[in-house]
XYZ file of C-alpha atoms in Angstrom:
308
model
C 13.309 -7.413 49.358
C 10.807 -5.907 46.957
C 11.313 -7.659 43.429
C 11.011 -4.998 40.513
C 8.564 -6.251 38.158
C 9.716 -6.296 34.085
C 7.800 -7.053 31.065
C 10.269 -7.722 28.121
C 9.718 -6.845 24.894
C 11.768 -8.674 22.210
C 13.204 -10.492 19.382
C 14.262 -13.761 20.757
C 17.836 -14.543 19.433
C 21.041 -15.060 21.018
C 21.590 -11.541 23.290
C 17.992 -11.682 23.962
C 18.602 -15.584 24.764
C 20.846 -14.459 27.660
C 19.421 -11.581 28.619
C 16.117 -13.890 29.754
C 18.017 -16.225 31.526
C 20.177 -13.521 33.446
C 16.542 -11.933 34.642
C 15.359 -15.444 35.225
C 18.245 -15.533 37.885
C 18.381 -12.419 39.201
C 16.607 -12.236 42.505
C 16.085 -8.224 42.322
C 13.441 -8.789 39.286
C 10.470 -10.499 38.773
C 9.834 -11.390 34.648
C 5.634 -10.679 34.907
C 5.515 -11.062 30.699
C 7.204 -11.158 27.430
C 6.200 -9.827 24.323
C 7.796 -10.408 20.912
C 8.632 -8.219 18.062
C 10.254 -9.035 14.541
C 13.995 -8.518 14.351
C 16.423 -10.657 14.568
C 14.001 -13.301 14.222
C 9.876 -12.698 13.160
C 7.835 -12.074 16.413
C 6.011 -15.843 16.088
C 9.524 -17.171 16.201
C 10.650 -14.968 19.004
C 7.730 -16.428 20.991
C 8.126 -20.058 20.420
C 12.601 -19.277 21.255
C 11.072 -17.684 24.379
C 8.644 -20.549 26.076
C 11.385 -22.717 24.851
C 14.106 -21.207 26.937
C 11.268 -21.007 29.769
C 10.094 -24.914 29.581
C 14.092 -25.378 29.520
C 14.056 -22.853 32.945
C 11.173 -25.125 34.382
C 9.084 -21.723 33.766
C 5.566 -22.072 33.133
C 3.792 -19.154 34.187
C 5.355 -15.888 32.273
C 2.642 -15.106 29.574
C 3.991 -14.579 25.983
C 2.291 -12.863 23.666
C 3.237 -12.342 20.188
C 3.880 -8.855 18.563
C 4.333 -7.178 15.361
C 4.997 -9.307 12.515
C 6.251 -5.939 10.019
C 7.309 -2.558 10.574
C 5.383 0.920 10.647
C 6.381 1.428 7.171
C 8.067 -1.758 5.842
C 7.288 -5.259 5.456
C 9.218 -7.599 7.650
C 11.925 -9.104 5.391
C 13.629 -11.256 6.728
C 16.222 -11.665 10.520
C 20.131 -12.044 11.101
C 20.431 -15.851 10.149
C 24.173 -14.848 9.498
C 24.153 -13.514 13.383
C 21.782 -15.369 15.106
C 20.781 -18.601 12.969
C 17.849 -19.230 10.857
C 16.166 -20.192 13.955
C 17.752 -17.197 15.603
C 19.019 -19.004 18.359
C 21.564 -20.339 16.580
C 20.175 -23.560 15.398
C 20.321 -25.889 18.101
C 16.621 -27.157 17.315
C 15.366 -26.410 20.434
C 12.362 -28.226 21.404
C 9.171 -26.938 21.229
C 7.302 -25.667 24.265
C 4.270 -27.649 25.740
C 2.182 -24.385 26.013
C 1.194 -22.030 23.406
C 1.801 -18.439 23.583
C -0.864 -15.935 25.182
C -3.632 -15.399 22.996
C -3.734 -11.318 23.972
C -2.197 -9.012 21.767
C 0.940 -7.667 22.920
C 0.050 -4.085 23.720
C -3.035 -5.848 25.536
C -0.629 -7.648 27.759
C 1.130 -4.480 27.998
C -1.831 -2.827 29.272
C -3.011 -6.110 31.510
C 0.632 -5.648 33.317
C 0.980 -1.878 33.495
C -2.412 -1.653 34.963
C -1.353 -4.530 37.608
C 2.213 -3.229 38.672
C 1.649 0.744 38.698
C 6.036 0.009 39.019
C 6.294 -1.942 36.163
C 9.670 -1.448 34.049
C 9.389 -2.258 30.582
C 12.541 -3.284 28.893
C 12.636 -3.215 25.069
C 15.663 -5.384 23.551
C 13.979 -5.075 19.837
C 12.460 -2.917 17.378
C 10.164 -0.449 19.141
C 7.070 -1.519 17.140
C 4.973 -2.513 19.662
C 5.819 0.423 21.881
C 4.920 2.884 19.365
C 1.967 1.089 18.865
C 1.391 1.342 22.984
C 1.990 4.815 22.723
C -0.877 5.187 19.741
C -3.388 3.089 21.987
C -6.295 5.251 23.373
C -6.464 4.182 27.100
C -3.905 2.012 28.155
C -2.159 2.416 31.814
C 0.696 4.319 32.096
C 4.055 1.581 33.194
C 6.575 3.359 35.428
C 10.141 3.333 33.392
C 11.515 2.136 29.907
C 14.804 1.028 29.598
C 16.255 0.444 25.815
C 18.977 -1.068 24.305
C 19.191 0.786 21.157
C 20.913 3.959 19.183
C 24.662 4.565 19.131
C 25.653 8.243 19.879
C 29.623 8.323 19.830
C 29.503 5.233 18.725
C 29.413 4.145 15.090
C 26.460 1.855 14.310
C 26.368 -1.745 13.248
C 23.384 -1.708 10.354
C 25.201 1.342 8.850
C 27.816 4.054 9.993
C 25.075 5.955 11.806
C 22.906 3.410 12.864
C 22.127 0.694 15.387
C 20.240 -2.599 14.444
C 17.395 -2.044 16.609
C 16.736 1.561 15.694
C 17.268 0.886 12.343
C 14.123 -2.057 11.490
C 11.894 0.355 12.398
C 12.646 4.091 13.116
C 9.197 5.495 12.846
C 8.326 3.770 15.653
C 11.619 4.433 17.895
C 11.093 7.943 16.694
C 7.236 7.833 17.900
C 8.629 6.538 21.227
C 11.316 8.944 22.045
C 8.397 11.688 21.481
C 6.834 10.604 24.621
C 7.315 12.234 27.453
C 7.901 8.493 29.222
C 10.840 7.587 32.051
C 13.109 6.394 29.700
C 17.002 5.214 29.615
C 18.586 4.313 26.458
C 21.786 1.326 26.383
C 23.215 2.186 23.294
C 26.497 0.682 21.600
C 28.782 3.211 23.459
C 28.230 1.248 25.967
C 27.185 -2.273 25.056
C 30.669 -2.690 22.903
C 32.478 -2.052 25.535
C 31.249 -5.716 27.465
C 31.846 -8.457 26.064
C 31.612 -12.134 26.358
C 35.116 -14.456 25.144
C 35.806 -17.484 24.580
C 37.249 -18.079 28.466
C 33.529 -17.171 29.751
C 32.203 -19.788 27.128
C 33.852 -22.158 28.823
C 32.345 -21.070 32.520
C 29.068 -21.067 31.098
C 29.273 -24.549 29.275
C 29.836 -25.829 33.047
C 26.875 -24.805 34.638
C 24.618 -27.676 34.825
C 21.070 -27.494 33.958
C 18.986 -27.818 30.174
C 19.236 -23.882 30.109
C 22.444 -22.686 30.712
C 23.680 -25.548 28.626
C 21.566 -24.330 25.746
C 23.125 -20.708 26.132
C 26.318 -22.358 25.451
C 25.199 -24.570 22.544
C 24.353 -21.128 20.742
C 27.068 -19.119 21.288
C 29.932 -20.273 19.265
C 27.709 -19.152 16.150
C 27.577 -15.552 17.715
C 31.147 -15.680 18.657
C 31.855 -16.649 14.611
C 30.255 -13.907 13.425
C 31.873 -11.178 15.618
C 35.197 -12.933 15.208
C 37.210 -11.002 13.024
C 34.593 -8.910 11.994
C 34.163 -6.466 14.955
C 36.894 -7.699 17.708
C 40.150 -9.486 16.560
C 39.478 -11.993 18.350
C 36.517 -14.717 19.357
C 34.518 -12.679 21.967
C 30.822 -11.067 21.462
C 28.869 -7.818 23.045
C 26.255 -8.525 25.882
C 24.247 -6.159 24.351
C 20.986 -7.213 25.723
C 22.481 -9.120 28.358
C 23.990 -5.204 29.875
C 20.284 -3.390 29.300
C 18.588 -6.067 31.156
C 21.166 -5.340 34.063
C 20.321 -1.562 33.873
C 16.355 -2.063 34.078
C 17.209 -4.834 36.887
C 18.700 -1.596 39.115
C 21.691 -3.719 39.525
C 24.594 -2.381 37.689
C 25.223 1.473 37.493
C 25.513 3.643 34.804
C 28.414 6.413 34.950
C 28.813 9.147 32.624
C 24.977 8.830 31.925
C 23.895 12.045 29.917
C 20.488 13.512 29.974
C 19.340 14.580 26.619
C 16.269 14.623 24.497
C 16.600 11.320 22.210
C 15.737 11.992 18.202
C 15.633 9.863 15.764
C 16.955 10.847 12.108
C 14.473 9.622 9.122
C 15.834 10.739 6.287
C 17.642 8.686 3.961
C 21.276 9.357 4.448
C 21.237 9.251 7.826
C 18.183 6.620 8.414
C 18.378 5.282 11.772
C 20.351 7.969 13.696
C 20.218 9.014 16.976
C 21.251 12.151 18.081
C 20.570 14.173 21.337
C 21.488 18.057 21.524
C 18.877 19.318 24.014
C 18.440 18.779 27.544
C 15.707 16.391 28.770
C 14.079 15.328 32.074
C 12.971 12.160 31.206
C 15.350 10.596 28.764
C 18.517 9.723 29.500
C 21.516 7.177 27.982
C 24.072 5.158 29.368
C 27.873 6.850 28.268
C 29.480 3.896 30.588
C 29.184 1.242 32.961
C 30.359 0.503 36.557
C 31.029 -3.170 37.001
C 31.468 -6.328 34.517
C 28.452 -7.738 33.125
C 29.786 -10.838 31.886
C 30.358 -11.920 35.255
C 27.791 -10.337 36.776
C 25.944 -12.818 34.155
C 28.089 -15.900 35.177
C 27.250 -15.144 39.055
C 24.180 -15.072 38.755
C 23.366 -18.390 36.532
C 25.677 -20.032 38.593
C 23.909 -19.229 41.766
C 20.753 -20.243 40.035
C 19.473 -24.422 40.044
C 17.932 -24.788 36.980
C 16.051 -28.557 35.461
C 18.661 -31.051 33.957
C-alpha cells in the first residue's frame, strides 16, 4: 500500500497532541515534516511539544522546523493556557527532546518536501501564517492538497459568535490562503463539534501502554475541564484536530461536503468569519462525517507498540 505523505503544520497543544500521535499510527500516512506556528502555544514551544511527543514515539527522523512567532498584522500575545496549559500541553513537564529542531525555515521545509513528494498533503491544524507566507514565496513547488481545520459556517464560533480560533489569530493570512487557487478542504466546527472525546474514552486511552499514549492521557483531564460545563454539559472534548488529520489521512469520509469558494471576513464586527456563497472547484468543507473518530483514534493507538 502506497503511504500518503503529510507535512503538518501546527500549534502543538492538546488536539494537535493527538492528532500527531493518531498519524504516527496510522499506516495509510507517512508524517515527512512538521512545522510550527503560534497559537495555542508560540511556534518555539510548539516545536519543542512536538520532538517531545516524537522522542516519547521513539521518532527521530521527522524534521521540525519552527514557524512564525507573530501574526501578519499583530504581535503574538500570548496562547490558551486556560485550554491547553501554559506549556500547552497541559503541563505535564514533558521532557525535553535530545535533538533540536531543523534549522530551515518553515516555508523552506515546505518547499524541501513539496519538491520531494509531488503528492504531498499539507495539513494545517493552526493559524495559516506560514501558509500565507508559502503562498507569498517566489518559487517554491507546488504540494498536491491542503486540508484545514478551521472556520465555522453553520456553526457558531468559539473566539467570538462568528469566528473560529484558528481563523481568528490571524485572518489576513487564512484570507491570503483561501485566495489561492490550491486543492483545498476545510474541517470546520460544523463538523469537529459534533466528535467528541468523554470521559469513558479517557479511560481506554489511559490503558494503552507505552510513554506516548500515556502522556495523551496525562493531558487531557485539563482539556476535558475546560470544555466541561462550558461547551457540553458534561466532561467530554472535540477532536478537532484529531478529525482533520483523519480527513487528510483519506481514511474517514466526509458526507454532506459542500463546494464553495472560502472568504474570509476582515472587518471588525465580523473579524474572523467565514462565509462561502459561490461555487468553487477547488475548495471545499466538510458539512459531516461518516464514521467515529474517537474510536477510529483508540484503534489505531491501540494497534500501535509504542517505547515504555
Amino acid at each position: 500500500m502506497t503511504r500518503r505523505p503529510i507535512l503538518v503544520d501546527c500549534d502543538t497543544g492538546i488536539d494537535d497532541a493527538l492528532a500527531l500521535a493518531y498519524l504516527l499510527a496510522e499506516p495509510a500516512v507517512e508524517v515527512v515534516g512538521v512545522t510550527t506556528v503560534s497559537g495555542n502555544t508560540d511556534a518555539a514551544r510548539a516545536a519543542a511539544n512536538t520532538l517531545s511527543l516524537f522522542e516519547l514515539a521513539g521518532v527521530h527522523d521527522i524534521p521540525v522546523a519552527v514557524g512564525a512567532h507573530d501574526f501578519r498584522e499583530r504581535a503574538y500575545a500570548g496562547g490558551a493556557p486556560h485550554v491547553h496549559g501554559d506549556d500547552g500541553v497541559g503541563g505535564i513537564a514533558l521532557t525535553a527532546a535530545a535533538r533540536a529542531h531543523d534549522a530551515r525555515p518553515a516555508v523552506e521545509l515546505i518547499d524541501h518536501l513539496a519538491t520531494r513528494h509531488p503528492d504531498l498533503v499539507v495539513l494545517a491544524l493552526g493559524p495559516l501564517t506560514n501558509l500565507a507566507a508559502y503562498a507569498e514565496a517566489p518559487g517554491v513547488a507546488a504540494f498536491d492538497h491542503l486540508v484545514v481545520m478551521g472556520g465555522a459556517f453553520a456553526h457558531s464560533g468559539n473566539v467570538t459568535p462568528w469566528a473560529e480560533a484558528n481563523i481568528h489569530n490571524d485572518p489576513e493570512a487564512a484570507a491570503l490562503v483561501f485566495a489561492q487557487e490550491w486543492d483545498t478542504t476545510l474541517v470546520p466546527l460544523d463538523v469537529t463539534m459534533t466528535q467528541t472525546l468523554d470521559e469513558a474514552d479517557l479511560v481506554r486511552l489511559a490503558a494503552i501502554p507505552g510513554a506516548l499514549p500515556q502522556a495523551l492521557a496525562a493531558m487531557l483531564p485539563l482539556y476535558l475541564d475546560f470544555y466541561a460545563g462550558r461547551v457540553f454539559p458534561d466532561r467530554r472534548c472535540a477532536l478537532h484536530d484529531p478529525l482533520a488529520a483523519m480527513v487528510a489521512a483519506g481514511v474517514l469520509r466526509g458526507v454532506g461536503v459542500a463546494a464553495g469558494k472560502v472568504e474570509v471576513r476582515l472587518e471588525r464586527g465580523e473579524r474572523g468569519r467565514t462565509v462561502s456563497s459561490r461555487d468553487s472547484e477547488t475548495q471545499r468543507w466538510v458539512r459531516g462525517m461518516e464514521g467515529s473518530a474517537v474510536e477510529l483514534l483508540l484503534e489505531r493507538l491501540e494497534a500501535r507498540e509504542w517505547p515504555a
